[in-house]
PDB file of C-alpha atoms in Angstrom:
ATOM      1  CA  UNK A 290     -71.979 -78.968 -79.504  1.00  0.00           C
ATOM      2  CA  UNK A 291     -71.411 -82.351 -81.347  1.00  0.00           C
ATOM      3  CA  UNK A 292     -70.239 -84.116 -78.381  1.00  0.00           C
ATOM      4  CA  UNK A 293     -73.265 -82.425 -75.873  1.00  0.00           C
ATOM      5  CA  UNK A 294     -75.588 -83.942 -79.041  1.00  0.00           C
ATOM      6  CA  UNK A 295     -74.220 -87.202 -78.589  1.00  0.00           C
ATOM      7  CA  UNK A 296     -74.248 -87.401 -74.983  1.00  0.00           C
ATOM      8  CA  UNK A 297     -78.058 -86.563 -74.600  1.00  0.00           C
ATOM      9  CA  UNK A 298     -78.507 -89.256 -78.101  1.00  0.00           C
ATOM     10  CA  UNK A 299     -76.692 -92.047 -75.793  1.00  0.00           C
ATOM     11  CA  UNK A 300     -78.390 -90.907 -72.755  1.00  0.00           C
ATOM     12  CA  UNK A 301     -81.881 -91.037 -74.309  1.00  0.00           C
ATOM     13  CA  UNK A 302     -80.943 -94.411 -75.910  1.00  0.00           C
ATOM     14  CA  UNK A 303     -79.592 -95.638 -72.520  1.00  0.00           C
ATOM     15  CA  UNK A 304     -83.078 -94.877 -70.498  1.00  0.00           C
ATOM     16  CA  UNK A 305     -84.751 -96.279 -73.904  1.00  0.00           C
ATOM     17  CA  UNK A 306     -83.378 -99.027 -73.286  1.00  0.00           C
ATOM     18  CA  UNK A 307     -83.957 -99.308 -69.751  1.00  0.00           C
ATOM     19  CA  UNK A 308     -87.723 -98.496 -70.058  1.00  0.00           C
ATOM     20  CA  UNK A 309     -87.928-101.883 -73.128  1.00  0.00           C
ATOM     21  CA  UNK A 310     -85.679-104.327 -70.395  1.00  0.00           C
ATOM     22  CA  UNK A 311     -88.257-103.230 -67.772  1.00  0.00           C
ATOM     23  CA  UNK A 312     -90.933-104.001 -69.701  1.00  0.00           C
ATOM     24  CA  UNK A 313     -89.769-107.237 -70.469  1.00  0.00           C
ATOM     25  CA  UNK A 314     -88.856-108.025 -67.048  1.00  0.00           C
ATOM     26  CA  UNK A 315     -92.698-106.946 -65.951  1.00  0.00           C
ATOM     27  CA  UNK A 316     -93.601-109.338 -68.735  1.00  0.00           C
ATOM     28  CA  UNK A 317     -91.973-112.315 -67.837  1.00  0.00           C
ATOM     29  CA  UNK A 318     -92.144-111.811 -64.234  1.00  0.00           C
ATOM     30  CA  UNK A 319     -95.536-111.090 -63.940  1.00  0.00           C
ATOM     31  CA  UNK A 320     -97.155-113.273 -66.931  1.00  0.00           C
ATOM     32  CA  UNK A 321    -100.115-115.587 -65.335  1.00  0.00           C
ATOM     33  CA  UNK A 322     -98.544-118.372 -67.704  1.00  0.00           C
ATOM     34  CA  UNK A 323     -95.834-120.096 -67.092  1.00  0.00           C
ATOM     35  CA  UNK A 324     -92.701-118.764 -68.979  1.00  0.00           C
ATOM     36  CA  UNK A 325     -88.690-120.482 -69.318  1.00  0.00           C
ATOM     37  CA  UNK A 326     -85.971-119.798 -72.032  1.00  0.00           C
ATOM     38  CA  UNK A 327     -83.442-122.518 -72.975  1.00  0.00           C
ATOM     39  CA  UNK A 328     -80.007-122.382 -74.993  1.00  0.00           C
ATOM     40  CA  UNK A 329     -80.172-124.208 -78.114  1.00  0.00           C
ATOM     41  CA  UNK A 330     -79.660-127.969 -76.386  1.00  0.00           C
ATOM     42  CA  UNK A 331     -82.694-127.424 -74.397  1.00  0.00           C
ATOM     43  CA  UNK A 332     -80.822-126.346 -71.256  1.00  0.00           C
ATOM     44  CA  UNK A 333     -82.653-124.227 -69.131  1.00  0.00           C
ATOM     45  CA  UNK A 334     -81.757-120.202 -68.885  1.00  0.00           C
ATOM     46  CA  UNK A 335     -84.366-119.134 -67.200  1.00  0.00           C
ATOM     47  CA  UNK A 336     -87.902-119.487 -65.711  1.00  0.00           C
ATOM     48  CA  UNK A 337     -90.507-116.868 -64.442  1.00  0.00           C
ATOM     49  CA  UNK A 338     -92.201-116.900 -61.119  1.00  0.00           C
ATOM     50  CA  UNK A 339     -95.376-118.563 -62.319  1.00  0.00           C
ATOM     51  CA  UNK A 340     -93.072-121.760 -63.963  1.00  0.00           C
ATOM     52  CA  UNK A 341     -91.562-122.260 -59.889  1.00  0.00           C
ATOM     53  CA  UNK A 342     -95.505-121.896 -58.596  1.00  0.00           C
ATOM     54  CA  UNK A 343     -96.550-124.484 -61.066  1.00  0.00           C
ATOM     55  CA  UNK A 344     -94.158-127.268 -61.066  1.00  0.00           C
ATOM     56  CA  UNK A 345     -92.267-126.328 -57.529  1.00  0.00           C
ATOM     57  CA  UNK A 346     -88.350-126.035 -58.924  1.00  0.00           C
ATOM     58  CA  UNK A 347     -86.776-122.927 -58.245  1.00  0.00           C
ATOM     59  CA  UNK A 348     -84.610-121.230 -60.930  1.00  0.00           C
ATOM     60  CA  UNK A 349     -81.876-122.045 -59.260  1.00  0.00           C
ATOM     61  CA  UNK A 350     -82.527-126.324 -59.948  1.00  0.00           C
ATOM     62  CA  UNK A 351     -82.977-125.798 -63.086  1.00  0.00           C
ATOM     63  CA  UNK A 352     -80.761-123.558 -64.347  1.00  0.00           C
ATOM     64  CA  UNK A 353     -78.396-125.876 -67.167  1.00  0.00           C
ATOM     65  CA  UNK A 354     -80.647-128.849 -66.798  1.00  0.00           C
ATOM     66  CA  UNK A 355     -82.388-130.253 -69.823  1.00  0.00           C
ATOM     67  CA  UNK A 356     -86.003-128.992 -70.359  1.00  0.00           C
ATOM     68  CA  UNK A 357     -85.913-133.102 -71.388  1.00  0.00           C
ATOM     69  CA  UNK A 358     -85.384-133.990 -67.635  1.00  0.00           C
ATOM     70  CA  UNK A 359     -88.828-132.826 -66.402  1.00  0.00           C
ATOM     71  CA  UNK A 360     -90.971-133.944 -69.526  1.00  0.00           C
ATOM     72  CA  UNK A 361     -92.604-137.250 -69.647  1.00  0.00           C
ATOM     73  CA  UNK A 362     -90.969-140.143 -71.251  1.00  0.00           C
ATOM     74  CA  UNK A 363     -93.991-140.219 -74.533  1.00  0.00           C
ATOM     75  CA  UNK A 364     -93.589-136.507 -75.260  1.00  0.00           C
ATOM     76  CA  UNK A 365     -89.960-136.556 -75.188  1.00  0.00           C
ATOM     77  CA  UNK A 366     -89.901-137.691 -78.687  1.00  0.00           C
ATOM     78  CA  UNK A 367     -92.399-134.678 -79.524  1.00  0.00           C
ATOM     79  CA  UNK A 368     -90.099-132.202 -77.870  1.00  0.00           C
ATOM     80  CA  UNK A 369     -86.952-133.585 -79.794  1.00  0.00           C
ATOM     81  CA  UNK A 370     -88.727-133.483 -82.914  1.00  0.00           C
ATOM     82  CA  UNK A 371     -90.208-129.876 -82.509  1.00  0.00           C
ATOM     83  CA  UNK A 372     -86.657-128.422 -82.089  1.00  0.00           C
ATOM     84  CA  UNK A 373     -86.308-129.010 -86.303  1.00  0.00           C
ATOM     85  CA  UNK A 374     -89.234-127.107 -86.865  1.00  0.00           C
ATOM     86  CA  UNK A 375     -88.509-124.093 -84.652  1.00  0.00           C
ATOM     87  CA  UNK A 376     -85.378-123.668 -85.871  1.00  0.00           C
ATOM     88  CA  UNK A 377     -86.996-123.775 -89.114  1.00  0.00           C
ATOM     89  CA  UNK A 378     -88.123-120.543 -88.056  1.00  0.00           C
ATOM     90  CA  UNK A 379     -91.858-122.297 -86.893  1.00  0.00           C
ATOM     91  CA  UNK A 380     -93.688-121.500 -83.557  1.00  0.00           C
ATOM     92  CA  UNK A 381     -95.187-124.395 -82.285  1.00  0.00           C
ATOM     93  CA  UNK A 382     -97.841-125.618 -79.813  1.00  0.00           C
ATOM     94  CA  UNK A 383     -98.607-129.206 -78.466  1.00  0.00           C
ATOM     95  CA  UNK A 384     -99.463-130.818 -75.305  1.00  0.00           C
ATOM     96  CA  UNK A 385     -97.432-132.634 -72.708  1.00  0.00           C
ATOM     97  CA  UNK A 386     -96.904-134.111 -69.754  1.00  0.00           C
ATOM     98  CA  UNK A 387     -94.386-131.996 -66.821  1.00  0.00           C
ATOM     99  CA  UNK A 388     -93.621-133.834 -64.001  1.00  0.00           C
ATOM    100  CA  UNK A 389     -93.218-131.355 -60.975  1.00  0.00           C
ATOM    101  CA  UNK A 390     -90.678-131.375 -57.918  1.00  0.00           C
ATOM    102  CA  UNK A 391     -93.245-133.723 -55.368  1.00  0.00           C
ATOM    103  CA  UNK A 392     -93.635-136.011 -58.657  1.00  0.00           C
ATOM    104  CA  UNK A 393     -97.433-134.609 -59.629  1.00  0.00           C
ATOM    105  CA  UNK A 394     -97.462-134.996 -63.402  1.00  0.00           C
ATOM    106  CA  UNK A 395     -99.462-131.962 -65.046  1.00  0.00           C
ATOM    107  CA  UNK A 396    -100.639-132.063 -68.493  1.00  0.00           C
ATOM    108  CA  UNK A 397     -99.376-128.563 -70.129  1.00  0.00           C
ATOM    109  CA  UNK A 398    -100.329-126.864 -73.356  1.00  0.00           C
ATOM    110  CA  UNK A 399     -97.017-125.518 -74.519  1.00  0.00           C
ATOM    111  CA  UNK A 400     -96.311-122.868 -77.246  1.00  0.00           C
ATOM    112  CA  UNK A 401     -92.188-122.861 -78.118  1.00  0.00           C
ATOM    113  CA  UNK A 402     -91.029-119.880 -80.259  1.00  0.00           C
ATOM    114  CA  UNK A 403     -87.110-119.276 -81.487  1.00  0.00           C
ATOM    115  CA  UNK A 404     -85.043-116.738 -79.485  1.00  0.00           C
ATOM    116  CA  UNK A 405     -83.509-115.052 -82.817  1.00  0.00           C
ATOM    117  CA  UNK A 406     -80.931-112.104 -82.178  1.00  0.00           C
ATOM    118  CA  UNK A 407     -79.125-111.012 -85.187  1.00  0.00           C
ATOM    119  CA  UNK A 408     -80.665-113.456 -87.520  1.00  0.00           C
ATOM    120  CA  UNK A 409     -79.349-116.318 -85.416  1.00  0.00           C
ATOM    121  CA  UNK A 410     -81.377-118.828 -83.731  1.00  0.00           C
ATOM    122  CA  UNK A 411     -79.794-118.118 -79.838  1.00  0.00           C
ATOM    123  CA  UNK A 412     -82.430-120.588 -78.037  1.00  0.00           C
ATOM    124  CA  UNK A 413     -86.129-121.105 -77.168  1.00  0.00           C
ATOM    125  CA  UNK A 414     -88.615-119.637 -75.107  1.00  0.00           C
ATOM    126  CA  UNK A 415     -91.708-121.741 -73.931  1.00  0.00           C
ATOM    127  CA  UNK A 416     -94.694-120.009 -72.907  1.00  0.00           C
ATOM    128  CA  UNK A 417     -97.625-122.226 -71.245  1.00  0.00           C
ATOM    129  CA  UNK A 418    -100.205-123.246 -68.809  1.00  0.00           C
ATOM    130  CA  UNK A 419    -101.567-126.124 -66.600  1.00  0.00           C
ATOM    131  CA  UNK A 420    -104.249-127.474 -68.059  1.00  0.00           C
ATOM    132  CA  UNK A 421    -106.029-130.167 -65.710  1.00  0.00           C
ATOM    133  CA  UNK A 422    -109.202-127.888 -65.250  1.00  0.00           C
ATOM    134  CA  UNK A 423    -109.733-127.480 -68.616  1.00  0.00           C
ATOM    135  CA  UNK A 424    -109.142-131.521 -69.044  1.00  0.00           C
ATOM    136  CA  UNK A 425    -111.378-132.159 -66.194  1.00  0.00           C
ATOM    137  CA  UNK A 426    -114.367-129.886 -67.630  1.00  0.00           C
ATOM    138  CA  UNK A 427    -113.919-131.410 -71.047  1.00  0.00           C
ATOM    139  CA  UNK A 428    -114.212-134.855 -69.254  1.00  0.00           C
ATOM    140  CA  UNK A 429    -117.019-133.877 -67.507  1.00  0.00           C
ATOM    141  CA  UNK A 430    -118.719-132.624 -70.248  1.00  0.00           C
ATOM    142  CA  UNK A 431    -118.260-135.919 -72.177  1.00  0.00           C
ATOM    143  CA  UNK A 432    -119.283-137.925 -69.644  1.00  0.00           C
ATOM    144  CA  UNK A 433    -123.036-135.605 -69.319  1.00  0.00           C
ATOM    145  CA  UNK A 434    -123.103-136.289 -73.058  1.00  0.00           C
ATOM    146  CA  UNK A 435    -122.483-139.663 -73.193  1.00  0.00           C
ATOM    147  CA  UNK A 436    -123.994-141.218 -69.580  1.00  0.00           C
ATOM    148  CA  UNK A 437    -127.392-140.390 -67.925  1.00  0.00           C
ATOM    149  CA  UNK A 438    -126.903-138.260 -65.494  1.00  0.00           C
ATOM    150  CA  UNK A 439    -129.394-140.590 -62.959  1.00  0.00           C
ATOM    151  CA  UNK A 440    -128.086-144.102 -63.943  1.00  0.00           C
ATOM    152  CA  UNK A 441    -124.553-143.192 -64.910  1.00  0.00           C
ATOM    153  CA  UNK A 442    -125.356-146.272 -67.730  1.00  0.00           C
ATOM    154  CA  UNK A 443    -123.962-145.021 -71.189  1.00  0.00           C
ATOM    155  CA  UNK A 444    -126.946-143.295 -73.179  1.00  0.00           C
ATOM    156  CA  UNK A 445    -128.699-143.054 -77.089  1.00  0.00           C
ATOM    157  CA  UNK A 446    -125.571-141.185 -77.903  1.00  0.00           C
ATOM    158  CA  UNK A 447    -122.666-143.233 -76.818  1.00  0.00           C
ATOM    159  CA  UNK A 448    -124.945-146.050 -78.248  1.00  0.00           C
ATOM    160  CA  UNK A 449    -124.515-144.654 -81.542  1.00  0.00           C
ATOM    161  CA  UNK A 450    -120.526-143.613 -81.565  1.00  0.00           C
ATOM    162  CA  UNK A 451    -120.276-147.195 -80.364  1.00  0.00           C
ATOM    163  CA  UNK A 452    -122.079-148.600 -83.028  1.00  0.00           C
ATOM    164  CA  UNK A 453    -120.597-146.547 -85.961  1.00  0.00           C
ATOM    165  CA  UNK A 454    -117.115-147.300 -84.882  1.00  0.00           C
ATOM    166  CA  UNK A 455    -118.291-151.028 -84.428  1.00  0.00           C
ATOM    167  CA  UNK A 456    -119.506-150.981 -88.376  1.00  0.00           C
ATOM    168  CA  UNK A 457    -116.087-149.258 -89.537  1.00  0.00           C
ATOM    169  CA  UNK A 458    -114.028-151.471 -87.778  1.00  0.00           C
ATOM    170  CA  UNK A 459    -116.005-154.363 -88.819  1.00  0.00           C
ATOM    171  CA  UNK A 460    -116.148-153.006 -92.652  1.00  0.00           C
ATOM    172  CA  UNK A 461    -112.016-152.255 -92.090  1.00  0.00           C
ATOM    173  CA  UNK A 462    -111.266-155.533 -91.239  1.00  0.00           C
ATOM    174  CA  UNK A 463    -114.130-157.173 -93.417  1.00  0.00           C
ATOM    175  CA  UNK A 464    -115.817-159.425 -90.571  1.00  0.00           C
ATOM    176  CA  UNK A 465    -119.656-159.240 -89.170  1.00  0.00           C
ATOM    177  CA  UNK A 466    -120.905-158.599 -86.080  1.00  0.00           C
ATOM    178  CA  UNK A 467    -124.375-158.956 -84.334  1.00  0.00           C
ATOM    179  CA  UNK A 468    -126.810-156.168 -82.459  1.00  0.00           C
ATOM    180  CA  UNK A 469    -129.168-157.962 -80.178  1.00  0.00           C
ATOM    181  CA  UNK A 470    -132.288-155.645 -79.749  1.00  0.00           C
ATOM    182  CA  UNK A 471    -134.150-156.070 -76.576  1.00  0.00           C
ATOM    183  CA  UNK A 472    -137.401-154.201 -75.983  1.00  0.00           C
ATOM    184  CA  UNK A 473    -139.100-153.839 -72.529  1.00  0.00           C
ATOM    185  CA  UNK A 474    -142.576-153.640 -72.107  1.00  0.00           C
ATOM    186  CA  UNK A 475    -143.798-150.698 -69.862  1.00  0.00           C
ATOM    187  CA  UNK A 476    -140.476-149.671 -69.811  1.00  0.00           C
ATOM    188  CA  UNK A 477    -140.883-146.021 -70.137  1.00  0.00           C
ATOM    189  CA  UNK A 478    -143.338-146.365 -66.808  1.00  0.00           C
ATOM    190  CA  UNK A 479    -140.081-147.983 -65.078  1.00  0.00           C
ATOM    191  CA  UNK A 480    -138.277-144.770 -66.096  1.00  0.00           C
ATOM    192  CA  UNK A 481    -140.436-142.676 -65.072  1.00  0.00           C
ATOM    193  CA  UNK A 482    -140.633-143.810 -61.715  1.00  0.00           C
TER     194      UNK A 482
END
């Protein structure tokens, strides 16, 4: 009766386990975001489906290359230096620059959290997105904030960044500067028309 216990124990623990590794698998495999694990050099282990349809490697390229060899040369440094602090036991998130397979470089927002089994640090998993849209929009949005959307000529706003920064710098560095004021006469009918 012991040994019939312990059979149906490690057969319930066996499909237990098999239900978690399927979840994970549906997880990583069908996660909109882009998704890769690394060993603790920064050598790729692997990458989901939606990290080939971004960037255009295949798992197969990348499998024991350096996460390092697709990154832009300014955000290498950041990567390097974020490897202290996850090991640290810190999750971290940053943006950089991923140059893809056809040499498109997309700016990413990246999250990087520890792959801990056992209470050891085993490697990294990155978990991110493309982000041009959501540059675009915000550039978009800056530019209907600080141009006139008829003239495209900077407006009152930008005017007034511009002249704030123009005081600090010029109270930083202790120097003067000059604002010419022009007025137009009947300018508001020119506008109007």
């Amino acid at each position: 009766q012991l040994i019939e216990t312990s059979q149906q124990e490690i057969k319930r623990l066996n499909e237990s386990l098999i239900v978690t590794e399927q979840q994970y698998r549906s997880l990583f495999e069908n996660n909109a975001d882009f998704i890769y694990s690394t060993d603790l050099q920064g050598n790729f282990t692997s990458v989901n489906p939606a990290f080939e349809e971004t960037f255009g490697y295949t798992e197969d390229e990348l499998l024991g290359l350096s996460v390092l060899s697709i990154i832009k040369e300014p955000d290498i440094t950041k990567v390097k230096q974020s490897y202290t602090e996850i090991l640290a036991g810190n999750k971290l998130c940053f943006h950089i620059h991923v140059q893809s397979k056809i040499g498109e470089i997309i700016p990413c927002q990246i999250t990087i959290i520890p792959i801990i089994i056992d209470d050891v640090h085993v490697g990294f998993y990155g978990i991110g997105r493309n982000i041009t849209k959501q540059i675009e929009i915000e550039n978009r949005m800056k530019n209907l904030a600080y141009f006139d959307y008829h003239t495209g000529l900077p407006n009152r706003a930008q005017f007034t960044d511009k002249l704030r920064d123009d005081i600090h710098t010029a109270e930083e560095k202790n120097e003067e500067f000059a604002l010419l004021f022009i007025d137009i006469d009947r300018f508001k009918n020119i506008n109007d028309s």
